Amino acid sequence: MTEKQYGKLVEEMSPKSPMWKDCLNAFWIGGLICVLGQVFMNCYTQWGLDKDAAGTAASMTLVVLSALLTGLSLYDDIAKHAGAGTLVPITGFANSIAAPAVEFKTEGFILGVGAKMFTIAGPVIVYGLAASVVYGLIYWIYTLF
């Protein structure tokens, strides 16, 4: 069997993806997460926090809720329907840290939770920090002139 024939066979046997349904689910569930964040921000503003502090508190609340739902094995159920709608907001980042920690907790706190917690989120943190340093240097050089 040639590679081309194999590719055709795989395409015929693979189930068709409901792309439009998946996109719609990602859109409305991701939007719902954002609306929830806005509701938290409005509540914190009403409770007397300024806009920046309310935004920080709303982000922290979403992170805690995401980690809690991950620990209760509910976040994965939501993600099955929402797909990228749960990955893009800050909740997806919290889930990417909490999920490996929950998965490897049987290996102990050091070699399990501590070592595996950043297996998914670690590269994002490293390259995000590296990009921010490069951007900061470019901005600093730009402001000198």
XYZ file of C-alpha atoms in Angstrom:
145
model
C 0.000 0.000 0.000
C 1.431 3.376 -0.959
C 1.438 6.424 1.260
C -1.179 8.077 -0.944
C -3.485 5.047 -0.755
C -3.040 4.883 3.001
C -3.906 8.578 3.325
C -7.070 8.055 1.268
C -8.053 5.042 3.403
C -7.547 6.999 6.626
C -9.650 9.872 5.274
C -12.469 7.487 4.323
C -12.441 5.675 7.681
C -12.105 8.736 9.932
C -15.331 10.160 11.327
C -16.283 13.551 9.956
C -15.822 16.446 12.359
C -18.832 18.710 12.944
C -16.686 21.835 12.466
C -19.497 24.425 12.507
C -21.036 22.929 15.642
C -17.632 22.846 17.338
C -16.953 26.477 16.398
C -20.351 27.575 17.686
C -19.855 25.738 20.989
C -16.374 27.225 21.418
C -17.751 30.691 20.689
C -20.694 30.676 23.095
C -19.009 28.834 25.965
C -15.846 30.945 25.668
C -18.073 34.016 25.542
C -19.946 32.806 28.608
C -16.645 32.526 30.499
C -15.826 36.097 29.464
C -19.270 37.290 30.561
C -18.738 35.576 33.906
C -15.428 37.432 34.234
C -17.196 40.717 33.481
C -19.851 39.943 36.091
C -17.104 39.334 38.670
C -15.399 42.560 37.651
C -18.648 44.529 38.009
C -19.294 42.976 41.432
C -15.804 43.822 42.653
C -16.194 47.379 41.359
C -19.500 47.695 43.209
C -17.772 46.472 46.368
C -15.376 49.417 46.197
C -12.348 48.210 44.206
C -10.962 50.436 41.463
C -11.017 49.169 37.873
C -7.492 47.688 37.892
C -7.944 45.930 41.238
C -11.377 44.650 40.170
C -9.867 43.223 36.960
C -7.148 41.499 38.950
C -9.664 40.094 41.440
C -11.932 38.876 38.608
C -8.985 37.131 36.923
C -7.971 35.521 40.206
C -11.540 34.349 40.788
C -11.710 32.764 37.331
C -8.368 31.017 37.932
C -9.547 29.626 41.282
C -12.866 28.468 39.800
C -11.058 26.798 36.912
C -8.645 25.002 39.221
C -11.531 23.934 41.459
C -13.546 22.611 38.504
C -10.438 20.794 37.251
C -9.919 19.195 40.650
C -13.564 18.064 40.685
C -13.160 16.625 37.139
C -15.831 18.969 35.786
C -13.642 21.213 33.631
C -12.858 18.368 31.227
C -16.578 17.745 30.746
C -17.078 21.403 29.821
C -14.030 21.313 27.526
C -15.398 18.281 25.652
C -18.223 20.483 24.392
C -16.466 23.851 24.230
C -13.090 22.866 22.815
C -10.950 25.958 22.315
C -13.606 28.068 24.045
C -12.204 26.852 27.367
C -8.563 26.981 26.325
C -8.265 30.583 25.200
C -9.464 32.454 28.312
C -7.357 32.577 31.477
C -9.311 29.571 32.737
C -7.563 27.363 30.184
C -4.185 28.375 31.560
C -5.288 27.543 35.101
C -6.588 24.190 33.871
C -3.266 23.453 32.144
C -1.494 23.830 35.486
C -4.074 22.079 37.688
C -4.762 19.068 35.425
C -1.234 17.568 35.516
C -1.054 18.234 39.257
C -4.261 16.243 39.784
C -3.187 13.513 37.379
C 0.198 12.890 39.016
C -0.782 13.394 42.684
C -0.383 9.648 43.327
C 3.358 10.010 42.673
C 3.708 12.355 45.642
C 4.009 16.072 46.147
C 7.628 16.421 44.979
C 7.972 14.027 42.023
C 4.284 14.062 41.128
C 2.556 17.363 41.726
C 5.641 19.578 41.899
C 7.507 18.082 38.958
C 4.586 17.587 36.585
C 2.515 20.699 37.336
C 4.171 22.806 34.650
C 4.576 20.180 31.918
C 1.919 21.870 29.777
C 2.061 25.460 31.018
C 5.834 25.619 31.473
C 6.721 26.335 27.839
C 4.016 29.002 27.700
C 5.495 30.708 30.738
C 9.080 30.456 29.452
C 8.374 31.768 25.961
C 5.950 34.395 27.274
C 8.601 35.737 29.632
C 11.258 35.611 26.914
C 9.001 37.494 24.504
C 8.230 40.116 27.147
C 11.961 40.650 27.781
C 12.634 41.061 24.056
C 9.676 43.440 23.730
C 10.857 45.388 26.773
C 14.354 45.764 25.320
C 12.974 46.946 21.986
C 10.721 49.428 23.773
C 13.611 50.656 25.953
C 15.846 51.168 22.902
C 12.998 52.942 21.109
C 12.481 55.355 24.033
C 16.196 56.279 24.057
C 15.858 57.946 20.670
